[in-house]
Amino acid sequence: MIPMLCTIWLVGGGAAAATVTTTTATDATPGAKPPITLELVEARVRERNPEIQAALAAARAARAMASAAAAWPAPGLGVSYEDFPRPGFAPGEADRKSVDITQEIPFPGKTLLARRAGSADARKAEAEARRVVQEQVFMARQAWWDLVVAVESARVVARAREAMTQVVELSGRRSQFGQVGRMEQLMDPMARMESASLKAKALDLRQERRTAETQLSALMGLDPAGDLGEPEASVPSESLTPEDAAWLDAGLDDSPTVAVALQDLKAMQARRTQARAGWFPDFMLQYRAVDMKDGLRTGMAMAKVTVPFVWFWGPVGENRAATEEVLASTEMIRQARLEVRRMASEEISRLGIVREQLAIFDGEIIPQTGRALDFAVSGYQSGSIGPADVLTAVGAFVSMNIERLMLKAQIGRSVAVLARLKGEKSGGNR
């Protein structure tokens, strides 16, 4: 009786056993990998995630193109030979030899407008890169909590399997010595079925863990076939509370989604200004130096100017299109702000409710599941509790503990969602 009660107390008896103990760095097996933390995962994602690196490279490329946009068109250099005898190709006997130099010159200010448009595109690419960073870190946080739930749920199931193993052994001994009636005889196969079910559940959790590990490895730029090791016990950050919503009213320009839309508007405005400059003419200068066969040397200078307003419908269409693109970007900003406010308001509400639910589980439900499991198994040992009650207690212990883990993870997920919407880094452990 005493060994059995000790086992059940370790499984779930009392408030002290309400939550499953997690492995810490000091408990790690010598030679095993140290536990990984959420902070380490986030740092690796920021440093090695391929999509983040691609977005940062695209931003650098856009910045380089902004400088290139300010350059004039490349000058032209040409050499010509005229009036040499035919048939044949004899440039040395040509009567006229000339060298031409040409240079196109945009209307003053056009290159400045082009550079401004390129700079606006570069700022948009940089804002997009920041959005990609926040998105990839957010995905890593979600995968992290998937991993934590799978690992800690596996520990809950392992403890329940220990209890069911003791129950199966006790039921088998009773059946062997004929100490049970028909109702109790049903306990042996039912207990074995429940034990097998927990074993299958453990296999499902193993696959969920592997799925989370591969996703985390890919986000960190590591080989998905590798082993990440045990996650460190995590507590969701308290840095964001349901009342922490002042940023929704103070302005949303720091939100990555809104920032990209805002930079897109500025880029469209710069392109509209650049399109309006299309009404102004461009110039071309040309100089030619000519050597004649008789020794006479002459020169020629020429200036050309474009007349864009002759085919006026070209500039008109470009300006109209640029104006409509500005209007479209303006509406996209409004939509982005509304969407961020909607998602943030919904997540803040969910965060407050889940924290209240978790407090109920920690203070009322989980301790009672441990007591129920303790009383059910000890009562079955004494013969005062039937098989159905034992199985119900074991099932409640597993389901309630896993639901508590899901609530804990949901807090971490909601904090991650708000951090992504707000555009600021949030901690994962404390």
Coordinates of C-alpha atoms in Angstrom, one line a residue:
M1 CA 0.0 0.0 0.0
I2 CA 2.7 2.5 0.9
P3 CA 4.8 2.1 -2.3
M4 CA 1.6 2.5 -4.3
L5 CA 0.6 5.7 -2.5
C6 CA 4.1 7.1 -3.0
T7 CA 3.9 6.4 -6.7
I8 CA 0.5 8.1 -7.0
W9 CA 1.6 11.1 -5.0
L10 CA 4.5 11.6 -7.5
V11 CA 2.0 11.3 -10.3
G12 CA -0.5 13.9 -9.3
G13 CA -1.3 14.0 -5.6
G14 CA -1.6 17.4 -3.9
A15 CA -1.0 20.9 -5.0
A16 CA 2.7 20.4 -5.0
A17 CA 2.4 17.9 -7.8
A18 CA -0.1 20.1 -9.8
T19 CA 2.4 20.9 -12.5
V20 CA 4.9 18.5 -14.1
T21 CA 8.5 19.2 -13.2
T22 CA 10.6 20.2 -16.1
T23 CA 14.3 19.5 -16.7
T24 CA 16.7 22.3 -15.9
A25 CA 20.3 22.9 -16.9
T26 CA 21.5 21.5 -13.5
D27 CA 19.4 18.3 -14.0
A28 CA 20.8 17.6 -17.5
T29 CA 22.5 14.4 -18.1
P30 CA 26.3 14.8 -18.3
G31 CA 27.4 14.9 -22.0
A32 CA 23.9 15.8 -23.2
K33 CA 23.1 19.0 -25.1
P34 CA 22.4 22.0 -23.0
P35 CA 18.8 23.2 -23.0
I36 CA 17.9 25.7 -25.7
T37 CA 16.1 29.0 -24.8
L38 CA 13.7 31.2 -26.7
E39 CA 16.2 34.0 -26.6
L40 CA 18.8 31.8 -28.3
V41 CA 16.3 30.7 -30.9
E42 CA 15.3 34.4 -31.7
A43 CA 19.0 35.4 -32.0
R44 CA 19.7 32.6 -34.4
V45 CA 16.7 33.4 -36.5
R46 CA 17.7 37.0 -36.8
E47 CA 21.3 36.1 -37.7
R48 CA 20.9 33.0 -40.0
N49 CA 17.3 32.8 -41.3
P50 CA 17.6 32.6 -45.1
E51 CA 14.5 34.7 -45.8
I52 CA 15.7 37.5 -43.5
Q53 CA 19.1 37.5 -45.1
A54 CA 17.5 37.7 -48.5
A55 CA 15.3 40.6 -47.5
L56 CA 18.3 42.5 -46.0
A57 CA 20.3 41.9 -49.2
A58 CA 17.3 43.2 -51.2
A59 CA 17.2 46.3 -49.1
R60 CA 21.0 46.9 -49.6
A61 CA 20.5 46.5 -53.3
A62 CA 17.6 49.0 -53.4
R63 CA 19.8 51.5 -51.5
A64 CA 22.6 51.0 -54.1
M65 CA 20.1 51.6 -56.9
A66 CA 19.1 54.9 -55.3
S67 CA 22.6 56.2 -55.8
A68 CA 22.7 54.9 -59.4
A69 CA 19.4 56.7 -60.2
A70 CA 21.1 60.1 -59.9
A71 CA 23.6 59.4 -62.7
W72 CA 23.3 61.0 -66.1
P73 CA 23.0 58.7 -69.2
A74 CA 26.3 57.3 -70.3
P75 CA 28.1 59.5 -72.9
G76 CA 28.6 58.1 -76.4
L77 CA 31.8 57.9 -78.4
G78 CA 31.9 57.1 -82.1
V79 CA 34.4 56.9 -84.9
S80 CA 33.5 57.0 -88.6
Y81 CA 35.3 56.6 -91.9
E82 CA 33.6 58.0 -95.0
D83 CA 34.2 58.0 -98.8
F84 CA 36.7 55.1 -99.1
P85 CA 36.8 53.2 -102.5
R86 CA 34.5 50.3 -103.2
P87 CA 34.4 47.4 -103.5
G88 CA 36.4 46.4 -100.4
F89 CA 36.9 47.7 -96.9
A90 CA 39.8 50.3 -96.7
P91 CA 39.2 52.7 -93.9
G92 CA 42.8 54.0 -94.3
E93 CA 41.9 55.5 -97.7
A94 CA 38.8 57.3 -96.5
D95 CA 38.4 60.9 -97.5
R96 CA 36.8 61.8 -94.1
K97 CA 37.6 60.5 -90.7
S98 CA 35.7 61.8 -87.7
V99 CA 35.3 61.3 -84.0
D100 CA 31.9 61.9 -82.4
I101 CA 31.2 62.6 -78.7
T102 CA 27.5 62.7 -77.5
Q103 CA 26.0 63.3 -74.1
E104 CA 22.3 63.3 -73.1
I105 CA 21.5 65.8 -70.4
P106 CA 18.2 65.4 -68.5
F107 CA 16.3 68.6 -67.7
P108 CA 17.7 70.1 -64.5
G109 CA 16.2 68.5 -61.4
K110 CA 15.2 65.2 -63.1
T111 CA 18.1 63.2 -61.7
L112 CA 17.3 64.6 -58.2
L113 CA 13.7 63.4 -58.6
A114 CA 15.0 60.0 -59.8
R115 CA 17.2 59.8 -56.8
R116 CA 14.4 60.7 -54.4
A117 CA 12.2 58.0 -56.0
G118 CA 15.0 55.5 -55.7
S119 CA 15.6 56.4 -52.0
A120 CA 11.8 56.0 -51.4
D121 CA 12.0 52.5 -52.9
A122 CA 15.1 51.8 -50.7
R123 CA 13.2 52.8 -47.6
K124 CA 10.3 50.7 -48.6
A125 CA 12.7 47.7 -49.1
E126 CA 14.1 48.4 -45.6
A127 CA 10.7 48.5 -44.1
E128 CA 9.8 45.2 -45.8
A129 CA 13.0 43.7 -44.4
R130 CA 12.0 44.7 -40.9
R131 CA 8.6 43.2 -41.5
V132 CA 10.2 39.9 -42.7
V133 CA 12.4 39.9 -39.5
Q134 CA 9.3 40.3 -37.3
E135 CA 7.4 37.7 -39.3
Q136 CA 10.1 35.1 -39.1
V137 CA 10.7 35.7 -35.4
F138 CA 7.0 35.4 -34.9
M139 CA 6.9 32.0 -36.7
A140 CA 9.9 30.9 -34.5
R141 CA 8.0 31.8 -31.3
Q142 CA 5.0 29.9 -32.5
A143 CA 7.1 26.8 -33.3
W144 CA 8.9 27.2 -29.9
W145 CA 5.6 27.0 -28.0
D146 CA 4.6 24.0 -30.1
L147 CA 7.9 22.3 -29.0
V148 CA 7.3 23.3 -25.3
V149 CA 3.8 21.9 -25.3
A150 CA 4.9 18.7 -27.0
V151 CA 7.8 18.1 -24.6
E152 CA 5.9 19.0 -21.4
S153 CA 2.8 17.1 -22.5
A154 CA 5.0 14.0 -23.0
R155 CA 6.1 14.3 -19.4
V156 CA 2.5 14.5 -18.2
V157 CA 1.6 11.4 -20.3
A158 CA 4.7 9.6 -18.9
R159 CA 3.6 10.2 -15.3
A160 CA 0.1 9.0 -16.1
R161 CA 1.6 5.8 -17.7
E162 CA 3.5 5.1 -14.6
A163 CA 0.3 5.2 -12.6
M164 CA -1.6 3.1 -15.1
T165 CA 1.3 0.5 -15.0
Q166 CA 0.8 0.2 -11.3
V167 CA -3.0 -0.1 -11.8
V168 CA -2.6 -2.8 -14.4
E169 CA -0.3 -4.8 -12.2
L170 CA -2.7 -4.6 -9.3
S171 CA -5.7 -5.5 -11.4
G172 CA -3.8 -8.4 -12.9
R173 CA -2.9 -9.8 -9.5
R174 CA -6.5 -9.5 -8.3
S175 CA -7.8 -11.3 -11.4
Q176 CA -5.1 -14.0 -11.0
F177 CA -6.2 -14.8 -7.4
G178 CA -9.9 -14.5 -8.2
Q179 CA -10.5 -11.6 -5.8
V180 CA -12.8 -9.7 -8.1
G181 CA -16.4 -9.9 -9.4
R182 CA -17.5 -9.3 -12.9
M183 CA -17.4 -5.6 -12.7
E184 CA -13.8 -5.7 -11.4
Q185 CA -12.9 -8.3 -14.0
L186 CA -13.5 -5.6 -16.6
M187 CA -10.9 -3.4 -15.0
D188 CA -8.0 -5.5 -16.3
P189 CA -8.7 -5.1 -20.0
M190 CA -9.9 -1.5 -19.6
A191 CA -6.7 -0.6 -17.7
R192 CA -4.5 -2.2 -20.3
M193 CA -6.5 -0.4 -23.1
E194 CA -5.9 2.9 -21.3
S195 CA -2.2 2.2 -20.8
A196 CA -1.9 1.4 -24.5
S197 CA -3.8 4.6 -25.4
L198 CA -1.4 6.6 -23.3
K199 CA 1.5 4.9 -25.1
A200 CA -0.1 5.9 -28.5
K201 CA -0.5 9.4 -27.2
A202 CA 3.1 9.6 -26.3
L203 CA 4.0 8.6 -29.9
D204 CA 1.8 11.4 -31.2
L205 CA 3.5 13.8 -29.0
R206 CA 6.9 12.6 -30.2
Q207 CA 5.9 13.4 -33.8
E208 CA 4.5 16.8 -32.7
R209 CA 7.9 17.5 -31.1
R210 CA 9.7 16.4 -34.2
T211 CA 7.6 18.7 -36.4
A212 CA 8.3 21.7 -34.1
E213 CA 12.0 20.9 -34.1
T214 CA 12.3 20.7 -37.8
Q215 CA 10.4 24.0 -38.3
L216 CA 12.6 25.7 -35.7
S217 CA 15.7 24.3 -37.3
A218 CA 14.7 25.6 -40.7
L219 CA 13.8 29.0 -39.3
M220 CA 17.2 29.2 -37.6
G221 CA 19.0 28.2 -40.9
L222 CA 20.1 24.8 -39.4
D223 CA 19.8 21.3 -40.8
P224 CA 16.2 20.2 -40.1
A225 CA 17.4 16.6 -39.6
G226 CA 19.5 17.6 -36.6
D227 CA 18.5 17.5 -32.9
L228 CA 17.9 20.7 -31.1
G229 CA 17.9 19.3 -27.6
E230 CA 15.5 20.0 -24.7
P231 CA 13.8 23.4 -24.5
E232 CA 14.3 25.3 -21.3
A233 CA 11.3 25.6 -19.1
S234 CA 9.5 28.8 -20.3
V235 CA 7.2 31.2 -18.6
P236 CA 5.3 33.7 -21.0
S237 CA 6.4 37.3 -20.7
E238 CA 4.3 39.7 -18.6
S239 CA 5.6 42.7 -20.5
L240 CA 2.4 43.0 -22.4
T241 CA -0.9 43.2 -20.4
P242 CA -4.5 43.6 -21.6
E243 CA -4.2 47.3 -20.5
D244 CA -1.1 47.9 -22.5
A245 CA -2.9 49.2 -25.6
A246 CA -1.8 52.9 -25.6
W247 CA 0.2 52.3 -28.7
L248 CA -3.0 51.6 -30.7
D249 CA -4.1 55.2 -30.0
A250 CA -0.7 56.9 -30.0
G251 CA 0.0 55.8 -33.6
L252 CA 0.7 52.7 -35.6
D253 CA 3.5 53.8 -37.9
D254 CA 6.0 51.6 -36.0
S255 CA 3.9 48.5 -36.8
P256 CA 5.8 46.6 -39.6
T257 CA 2.7 46.2 -41.6
V258 CA 1.8 49.9 -41.5
A259 CA 5.4 50.9 -42.0
V260 CA 5.6 49.0 -45.3
A261 CA 2.3 50.6 -46.5
L262 CA 3.5 54.0 -45.4
Q263 CA 6.8 53.7 -47.3
D264 CA 4.9 52.4 -50.3
L265 CA 2.8 55.6 -50.2
K266 CA 6.0 57.7 -50.1
A267 CA 7.4 55.8 -53.0
M268 CA 4.3 56.4 -55.1
Q269 CA 4.3 60.1 -54.2
A270 CA 7.9 60.3 -55.4
R271 CA 7.0 58.5 -58.6
R272 CA 4.1 60.9 -59.2
T273 CA 6.4 63.9 -58.8
Q274 CA 8.9 62.2 -61.2
A275 CA 6.1 61.5 -63.7
R276 CA 5.1 65.2 -63.6
A277 CA 8.7 66.1 -64.6
G278 CA 8.1 64.1 -67.8
W279 CA 6.6 67.2 -69.3
F280 CA 10.0 68.9 -69.3
P281 CA 12.4 68.4 -72.2
D282 CA 15.7 66.6 -72.2
F283 CA 18.8 67.7 -74.1
M284 CA 21.5 66.1 -76.1
L285 CA 24.9 67.6 -77.0
Q286 CA 27.1 66.3 -79.8
Y287 CA 30.6 67.3 -80.9
R288 CA 32.4 66.0 -84.1
A289 CA 36.0 66.4 -85.1
V290 CA 36.7 65.7 -88.8
D291 CA 40.0 65.1 -90.6
M292 CA 39.9 65.4 -94.4
K293 CA 42.2 63.5 -96.8
D294 CA 43.6 66.7 -98.1
G295 CA 44.7 67.8 -94.6
L296 CA 41.8 70.0 -93.8
R297 CA 40.4 69.7 -90.3
T298 CA 36.9 70.8 -89.3
G299 CA 34.6 70.5 -86.3
M300 CA 30.9 70.3 -85.7
A301 CA 28.8 71.0 -82.6
M302 CA 25.1 70.2 -82.3
A303 CA 22.4 70.5 -79.6
K304 CA 19.1 68.7 -79.6
V305 CA 16.0 69.0 -77.3
T306 CA 13.1 66.6 -76.9
V307 CA 9.6 67.9 -77.3
P308 CA 7.5 65.5 -75.0
F309 CA 4.3 67.5 -75.2
V310 CA 3.9 66.8 -78.9
W311 CA 2.6 63.3 -78.1
F312 CA 0.8 64.7 -75.0
W313 CA -1.2 61.6 -74.2
G314 CA 2.0 59.8 -73.1
P315 CA 2.8 62.2 -70.2
V316 CA -1.0 62.6 -69.4
G317 CA -1.4 58.8 -69.0
E318 CA 1.7 58.4 -66.9
N319 CA 0.7 61.3 -64.5
R320 CA -2.9 59.9 -64.2
A321 CA -1.5 56.4 -63.4
A322 CA 0.9 57.8 -60.8
T323 CA -2.0 59.8 -59.2
E324 CA -4.2 56.7 -59.0
E325 CA -1.3 54.7 -57.5
V326 CA -0.9 57.3 -54.7
L327 CA -4.7 57.0 -54.0
A328 CA -4.4 53.2 -53.9
S329 CA -1.4 53.4 -51.4
T330 CA -3.3 55.8 -49.2
E331 CA -6.2 53.4 -48.9
M332 CA -3.8 50.5 -48.3
I333 CA -2.4 52.5 -45.3
R334 CA -5.9 53.0 -43.9
Q335 CA -6.6 49.3 -44.4
A336 CA -3.3 48.3 -42.7
R337 CA -4.1 50.4 -39.7
L338 CA -7.6 49.1 -39.3
E339 CA -6.3 45.5 -39.6
V340 CA -3.6 46.0 -37.0
R341 CA -6.1 47.6 -34.6
R342 CA -8.6 44.8 -35.2
M343 CA -6.0 42.0 -34.6
A344 CA -4.4 43.8 -31.7
S345 CA -7.7 44.4 -29.9
E346 CA -8.8 40.8 -30.4
E347 CA -5.4 39.5 -29.2
I348 CA -5.4 41.7 -26.1
S349 CA -8.9 40.5 -25.2
R350 CA -7.8 36.9 -25.7
L351 CA -4.6 37.4 -23.6
G352 CA -6.6 38.7 -20.7
I353 CA -9.1 35.9 -20.8
V354 CA -6.5 33.2 -21.1
R355 CA -4.5 34.6 -18.2
E356 CA -7.7 34.4 -16.1
Q357 CA -8.3 30.8 -17.3
L358 CA -4.7 29.8 -16.4
A359 CA -5.1 31.3 -12.9
I360 CA -8.3 29.1 -12.5
F361 CA -6.4 26.0 -13.6
D362 CA -3.4 26.7 -11.4
G363 CA -5.5 27.6 -8.3
E364 CA -8.4 25.2 -8.6
I365 CA -8.4 22.6 -11.3
I366 CA -4.9 21.1 -11.4
P367 CA -4.6 20.5 -7.6
Q368 CA -8.0 18.8 -7.7
T369 CA -7.0 16.5 -10.6
G370 CA -4.0 15.4 -8.5
R371 CA -6.1 14.7 -5.5
A372 CA -8.7 12.9 -7.6
L373 CA -6.0 10.7 -9.1
D374 CA -4.6 10.0 -5.7
F375 CA -7.9 9.1 -4.1
A376 CA -9.1 7.0 -7.1
V377 CA -6.1 4.8 -7.2
S378 CA -5.7 4.4 -3.5
G379 CA -9.5 3.7 -3.3
Y380 CA -9.2 1.1 -6.0
Q381 CA -6.4 -0.5 -3.9
S382 CA -8.7 -0.7 -0.9
G383 CA -11.7 -1.8 -3.0
S384 CA -13.9 1.3 -2.3
I385 CA -13.5 2.8 -5.8
G386 CA -14.7 1.1 -9.0
P387 CA -12.7 0.8 -12.3
A388 CA -14.6 3.5 -14.1
D389 CA -13.7 6.1 -11.5
V390 CA -10.0 5.2 -11.7
L391 CA -10.0 5.6 -15.5
T392 CA -11.9 8.8 -15.3
A393 CA -9.4 10.2 -12.8
V394 CA -6.4 9.2 -15.0
G395 CA -8.1 10.7 -18.1
A396 CA -8.9 14.0 -16.2
F397 CA -5.3 14.3 -14.9
V398 CA -3.9 14.0 -18.5
S399 CA -6.5 16.2 -20.2
M400 CA -6.5 19.0 -17.6
N401 CA -2.7 19.2 -17.4
I402 CA -2.3 19.3 -21.2
E403 CA -5.1 21.9 -21.4
R404 CA -3.2 24.0 -18.8
L405 CA -0.1 23.7 -21.0
M406 CA -2.1 24.9 -24.0
L407 CA -3.3 27.9 -22.0
K408 CA 0.3 28.7 -21.0
A409 CA 1.4 28.4 -24.6
Q410 CA -1.5 30.6 -25.8
I411 CA -0.2 33.4 -23.6
G412 CA 3.2 33.1 -25.2
R413 CA 1.6 33.0 -28.7
S414 CA -0.6 36.1 -27.9
V415 CA 2.4 38.0 -26.7
A416 CA 4.2 37.0 -29.9
V417 CA 1.3 38.2 -32.0
L418 CA 1.2 41.6 -30.2
A419 CA 5.0 42.0 -30.5
R420 CA 4.7 41.4 -34.3
L421 CA 1.9 43.9 -34.6
K422 CA 3.6 46.4 -32.5
G423 CA 6.9 46.0 -34.1
E424 CA 8.9 45.6 -30.9
K425 CA 10.9 42.7 -29.5
S426 CA 9.3 40.9 -26.6
G427 CA 10.9 38.5 -24.2
G428 CA 9.9 34.9 -24.0
N429 CA 11.3 33.8 -20.6
R430 CA 11.7 35.5 -17.3

